[in-house]
Each structure stands twice: as structure tokens, then as C-alpha cells.
Amino acid sequence: MVFVIISLIIGFLTAFAGSIAGLGGGVILVPSLLFLSDYFDSFSWVTPQRIVAISLIVMIFTGMSSAISYIRHKRVDFKLGALFLVGSIPGGIAGAYINGFLDADVFSLIFGGIMIFVSLLFFLPRRQGGSSLFKKGMERVKTVAGEDYHYTVPISLGMVLAFLVGTLSGLLGIGGGSLMVPAMILLFQIPPHIATATSMFMIFFAVIPSSITHIGLGHVDWFRTLFFIPGAYLGGMTGAYVNRRMNAKSVEWVLRILLILIGIRLISQGLG
């Protein structure tokens, strides 16, 4: 019974926070399960492979509920999301295979280091006027709440970046949003609200092939996975609702805080 209650709560909280920041929730669910495995016998079954498999399957439902909410309010850039999916889907499949060769400590160190690095990127000085780094590529104009936003994404760079992010997603079970959202905001100057909404749309489609790969490799513990899904679906919808009522700077601060705390926790666990 304790396992069921904890699973429902973790599912809700990870999807809630992940949806607000466009991360998908994996950056919270994965370290949460690693932490619980150290202190509770009911989580003694945890391994990196099982955690990633659970995280990816749960993110299908987190992405679904969040994406539906964001689409209804016209915040998703479908064309940009489709471009990134072309690169992230094969990357996710490759990462799922690589995952089988990692042990828990190495897994934690890699994951933690990536989170710290990404969080620090948000403290770098921005270009004046929010102008794009790139002048050539796929030019986009997106209207949100009556305001037009202009940004340019080079097609080749976008696909390569998406492939790398997809690989890390399949490898670490983080959905890719924890890396893709900062890249969209910092590199392509995409407004945070559009970046988070588009990220959740991508996550829904991107994690499906990664999940299928993990299922084929026998990493999925279906009985335990099912207890995380109801909370995740509700948390994804709630997080998308809260995101729409936050300003851009608040969304960025949520990203910074989440990534730093998670990174520190995982590095300390990997070294311990």
C-alpha cells in the first residue's frame, strides 16, 4: 500500500513540475526512484534500466495530457516540433540500447553532470534584444496571447541537436526536455512558453519508440509502472494549466532550480 501511495504522488509531482518547465518529468522521477531505493525496501527492485523504462512509459501519458492542454491554447509550434522529432526519435532508440551497459553510479554521475551544465547555461549573458544567433534556416512566427514572436532555427543544426538530445533521453529516461528546452530558449531565442509547450508535444511522440525499445529489451516492470500513470496524467494537465499563468522569467527560474537541485543530488549519489 505504501508503494502505491508513493507511486501516485511521485507520478503527479514529477509530471506537474515537468510540464511547467517542459521537461517531461523524467528529471524528477528518475532521481526520486534512485533516492527511494536507498531507504525503502519496497523500492529495492530499482535498477537504471527499470527506472528509465518506467520513466519513458510514464512520460507518454505526461506528454499526452500536457500536449493536449497546450494545443488547445495554441502554444505548440508544430512545424518546429516535427523538425526536432526527425532527429530525436532515432536518437532515443540508440540511447535505449546504450542504457543496458551502464551501472547505477556511472548513471547518476552522467545524469547529474548534464543537469548542472545545462542549469549553468541559463546564467550566461543573453544577446541584446533577444535576437537570434542565426539568420538562415527555418523562419518561424508564432502568436501567443496576441503577441507575435519571431525566431530562426537552422534545419541541419536542429536535427543534429535533436538526435543528441534523443540519445540522452533514451539513455537516461529524461524525455529530452531538460536539454531541448534550454537549447530552444538559449540557442534559438524561442520564448519559454512556446519552448515548453513544443517540448511537451515532442516528448509525447519521441518517447514512444524509446519505450518500445525498452519493452523489447525486457526492461519494463509493468505491474509497478501502472501505479505511476494516473498521477502523471493528472499532473501533466495541472502543470500545463499553471504554466499558462506564469511569466517567461518565472518559467526559466523553475528550470534553473530544478536542474541544479537534481544535478547536485545525483552527483553526490554517484560519488557515494
Coordinates of C-alpha atoms in Angstrom, one line a residue:
M1 CA 0.0 0.0 0.0
V2 CA 2.9 2.4 0.8
F3 CA 4.4 1.7 -2.6
V4 CA 1.0 2.5 -4.3
I5 CA 0.6 5.8 -2.5
I6 CA 4.2 6.9 -3.1
S7 CA 4.0 6.0 -6.7
L8 CA 0.8 8.0 -7.3
I9 CA 2.3 11.0 -5.5
I10 CA 5.6 10.8 -7.4
G11 CA 3.8 10.4 -10.7
F12 CA 1.7 13.6 -10.0
L13 CA 4.6 15.7 -8.7
T14 CA 7.1 14.7 -11.4
A15 CA 4.6 15.3 -14.2
F16 CA 3.4 18.6 -12.6
A17 CA 6.9 20.1 -12.4
G18 CA 8.0 18.6 -15.6
S19 CA 5.0 20.0 -17.5
I20 CA 5.5 23.5 -16.1
A21 CA 9.1 23.6 -17.4
G22 CA 8.6 21.4 -20.5
L23 CA 10.9 18.7 -19.1
G24 CA 8.5 15.8 -19.2
G25 CA 9.1 14.8 -15.6
G26 CA 11.9 12.3 -16.1
V27 CA 14.5 14.5 -14.5
I28 CA 12.5 14.3 -11.3
L29 CA 11.1 10.7 -11.4
V30 CA 14.4 9.1 -12.2
P31 CA 16.4 10.6 -9.2
S32 CA 13.4 10.2 -7.0
L33 CA 13.4 6.4 -7.6
L34 CA 17.1 6.2 -7.1
F35 CA 16.8 8.0 -3.8
L36 CA 13.9 5.8 -2.6
S37 CA 15.8 2.7 -3.5
D38 CA 18.4 3.6 -0.9
Y39 CA 15.9 3.9 2.0
F40 CA 12.8 1.8 1.3
D41 CA 12.7 -2.0 0.9
S42 CA 9.6 -1.6 -1.3
F43 CA 11.9 0.1 -3.9
S44 CA 14.7 -2.5 -3.7
W45 CA 13.8 -3.6 -7.3
V46 CA 15.1 -0.4 -8.8
T47 CA 17.9 -0.6 -11.4
P48 CA 18.9 2.1 -14.0
Q49 CA 17.3 0.0 -16.8
R50 CA 13.9 -0.4 -14.9
I51 CA 13.9 3.3 -13.9
V52 CA 14.4 4.5 -17.4
A53 CA 11.8 2.2 -18.8
I54 CA 9.2 3.4 -16.2
S55 CA 10.1 7.0 -16.8
L56 CA 9.7 6.8 -20.5
I57 CA 6.4 5.0 -20.4
V58 CA 5.0 7.4 -17.8
M59 CA 6.1 10.3 -19.9
I60 CA 3.9 9.1 -22.7
F61 CA 0.9 9.9 -20.5
T62 CA 2.5 13.1 -19.1
G63 CA 3.2 14.3 -22.7
M64 CA -0.2 13.4 -23.8
S65 CA -2.1 15.3 -21.1
S66 CA 0.3 18.3 -21.3
A67 CA 0.3 18.5 -25.1
I68 CA -3.5 18.3 -25.3
S69 CA -3.7 21.3 -22.9
Y70 CA -1.0 23.3 -24.7
I71 CA -2.5 22.6 -28.2
R72 CA -5.9 23.8 -27.0
H73 CA -4.4 27.1 -26.1
K74 CA -2.3 27.3 -29.4
R75 CA 1.1 27.4 -27.8
V76 CA 2.7 24.5 -29.7
D77 CA 4.9 25.2 -32.8
F78 CA 4.0 22.0 -34.8
K79 CA 6.5 22.6 -37.6
L80 CA 9.4 23.1 -35.2
G81 CA 8.3 20.1 -33.2
A82 CA 8.2 17.9 -36.3
L83 CA 11.7 19.0 -37.3
F84 CA 13.1 18.1 -33.9
L85 CA 11.3 14.7 -33.9
V86 CA 13.0 13.7 -37.1
G87 CA 16.3 13.7 -35.1
S88 CA 15.2 12.8 -31.6
I89 CA 13.3 9.6 -32.5
P90 CA 16.3 7.6 -33.9
G91 CA 18.4 9.1 -31.1
G92 CA 16.1 7.8 -28.5
I93 CA 16.2 4.3 -29.9
A94 CA 20.1 4.4 -29.9
G95 CA 20.1 5.7 -26.3
A96 CA 17.8 2.9 -25.1
Y97 CA 20.3 0.3 -26.3
I98 CA 23.3 2.1 -24.8
N99 CA 21.5 2.2 -21.4
G100 CA 21.9 -1.5 -20.9
F101 CA 25.6 -1.1 -20.4
L102 CA 25.5 1.4 -17.5
D103 CA 25.7 0.7 -13.8
A104 CA 24.0 2.8 -11.2
D105 CA 26.9 5.0 -10.1
V106 CA 28.0 5.9 -13.6
F107 CA 24.4 6.5 -14.5
S108 CA 24.0 9.0 -11.6
L109 CA 27.2 10.8 -12.3
I110 CA 26.5 11.3 -16.1
F111 CA 22.9 12.4 -15.4
G112 CA 23.9 14.8 -12.6
G113 CA 26.8 16.4 -14.6
I114 CA 24.5 17.1 -17.5
M115 CA 21.9 18.7 -15.3
I116 CA 24.4 21.0 -13.7
F117 CA 25.9 22.0 -17.0
V118 CA 22.5 22.8 -18.5
S119 CA 21.4 24.8 -15.5
L120 CA 24.6 27.0 -15.6
L121 CA 23.8 27.9 -19.3
F122 CA 20.8 29.9 -18.1
F123 CA 23.2 32.3 -16.2
L124 CA 25.1 33.2 -19.3
P125 CA 24.5 36.7 -20.8
R126 CA 21.8 36.9 -23.4
R127 CA 22.1 38.6 -26.8
Q128 CA 20.7 42.1 -26.8
G129 CA 17.1 42.4 -27.8
G130 CA 16.7 38.7 -27.8
S131 CA 17.9 38.5 -31.4
S132 CA 18.6 35.1 -32.9
L133 CA 22.1 33.8 -33.3
F134 CA 21.1 32.5 -36.8
K135 CA 20.0 34.5 -39.8
K136 CA 19.4 31.5 -42.1
G137 CA 17.2 28.5 -41.6
M138 CA 13.5 27.8 -40.8
E139 CA 12.0 31.1 -40.0
R140 CA 9.0 31.0 -37.6
V141 CA 6.4 33.4 -36.5
K142 CA 4.2 32.3 -33.6
T143 CA 1.4 34.3 -32.0
V144 CA 0.7 33.7 -28.3
A145 CA -1.8 35.8 -26.3
G146 CA -2.0 38.3 -29.1
E147 CA 1.8 38.9 -29.4
D148 CA 4.0 37.8 -32.4
Y149 CA 7.3 36.1 -31.7
H150 CA 10.0 35.7 -34.5
Y151 CA 12.8 33.1 -34.4
T152 CA 15.0 31.2 -36.8
V153 CA 16.2 27.6 -36.5
P154 CA 18.8 26.1 -38.9
I155 CA 17.4 22.8 -40.1
S156 CA 20.6 20.8 -40.0
L157 CA 21.7 22.1 -36.6
G158 CA 18.3 21.5 -35.2
M159 CA 18.2 17.9 -36.4
V160 CA 21.7 17.1 -35.1
L161 CA 20.9 18.7 -31.7
A162 CA 17.6 16.7 -31.6
F163 CA 19.4 13.5 -32.3
L164 CA 21.9 14.1 -29.4
V165 CA 19.1 15.0 -27.1
G166 CA 17.1 12.0 -28.2
T167 CA 20.1 9.7 -27.4
L168 CA 20.4 11.2 -23.9
S169 CA 16.6 10.8 -23.5
G170 CA 16.7 7.1 -24.3
L171 CA 19.9 6.6 -22.3
L172 CA 18.8 8.5 -19.1
G173 CA 15.0 8.4 -19.3
I174 CA 14.7 12.2 -19.1
G175 CA 12.4 12.8 -22.1
G176 CA 14.9 15.2 -23.7
G177 CA 13.1 18.3 -22.5
S178 CA 15.7 19.1 -19.8
L179 CA 18.1 19.7 -22.7
M180 CA 15.9 20.7 -25.6
V181 CA 14.0 23.4 -23.7
P182 CA 17.3 25.2 -22.7
A183 CA 18.6 24.8 -26.3
M184 CA 15.4 26.3 -27.7
I185 CA 15.5 29.2 -25.2
L186 CA 19.2 30.0 -25.2
L187 CA 20.4 29.0 -28.7
F188 CA 17.4 29.8 -30.8
Q189 CA 15.8 32.6 -28.7
I190 CA 12.4 30.8 -28.6
P191 CA 10.1 32.3 -25.9
P192 CA 9.9 30.0 -22.8
H193 CA 6.2 29.5 -23.1
I194 CA 6.5 28.3 -26.7
A195 CA 9.6 26.2 -25.9
T196 CA 7.9 24.4 -23.0
A197 CA 4.7 23.7 -25.0
T198 CA 6.5 22.5 -28.1
S199 CA 8.8 20.3 -25.9
M200 CA 5.8 18.5 -24.3
F201 CA 4.4 17.9 -27.8
M202 CA 7.7 16.4 -28.9
I203 CA 8.1 14.3 -25.7
F204 CA 4.8 12.5 -26.3
F205 CA 5.9 11.3 -29.7
A206 CA 9.6 10.9 -29.0
V207 CA 9.4 8.6 -26.0
I208 CA 7.1 6.1 -27.8
P209 CA 9.9 4.5 -29.9
S210 CA 12.3 4.6 -26.9
S211 CA 9.7 2.9 -24.7
I212 CA 9.1 0.2 -27.4
T213 CA 12.8 -0.4 -27.5
H214 CA 13.0 -0.8 -23.7
I215 CA 9.9 -3.1 -23.8
G216 CA 11.7 -5.3 -26.4
L217 CA 14.8 -5.4 -24.2
G218 CA 12.7 -6.6 -21.3
H219 CA 13.3 -3.6 -19.0
V220 CA 9.7 -2.8 -18.2
D221 CA 8.2 -3.8 -14.9
W222 CA 4.6 -3.5 -16.0
F223 CA 3.0 -4.1 -12.6
R224 CA 4.9 -1.3 -10.9
T225 CA 4.8 1.1 -13.9
L226 CA 0.9 1.2 -13.9
F227 CA 0.8 2.8 -10.5
F228 CA 2.7 5.9 -11.7
I229 CA 0.5 6.6 -14.7
P230 CA -2.8 8.0 -13.1
G231 CA -0.8 10.6 -11.1
A232 CA 1.3 11.5 -14.1
Y233 CA -1.7 12.2 -16.4
L234 CA -3.3 14.5 -13.9
G235 CA 0.0 16.2 -13.0
G236 CA 0.7 16.9 -16.7
M237 CA -2.7 18.7 -17.1
T238 CA -2.3 20.6 -13.9
G239 CA 1.3 21.7 -14.8
A240 CA 0.3 23.0 -18.2
Y241 CA -2.5 25.0 -16.6
V242 CA -0.1 26.6 -14.1
N243 CA 2.5 27.3 -16.9
R244 CA 0.0 29.4 -18.8
R245 CA -0.4 31.7 -15.8
M246 CA 3.4 32.2 -15.2
N247 CA 5.6 34.8 -17.0
A248 CA 8.6 33.8 -19.0
K249 CA 11.2 34.7 -16.3
S250 CA 9.3 32.5 -13.8
V251 CA 9.4 29.5 -16.1
E252 CA 13.2 30.0 -16.5
W253 CA 13.7 30.1 -12.8
V254 CA 11.7 26.9 -12.3
L255 CA 14.1 25.3 -14.9
R256 CA 17.2 26.6 -13.1
I257 CA 16.2 25.5 -9.7
L258 CA 15.0 22.0 -10.8
L259 CA 18.1 21.3 -12.8
I260 CA 20.6 22.4 -10.1
L261 CA 18.9 20.5 -7.3
I262 CA 18.6 17.3 -9.3
G263 CA 22.2 17.6 -10.6
I264 CA 23.7 18.0 -7.1
R265 CA 21.7 15.1 -5.7
L266 CA 22.7 12.7 -8.5
I267 CA 26.4 13.6 -8.4
S268 CA 26.5 13.1 -4.6
Q269 CA 24.7 9.8 -5.0
G270 CA 27.1 8.6 -7.8
L271 CA 30.2 9.6 -5.8
G272 CA 28.8 7.9 -2.6

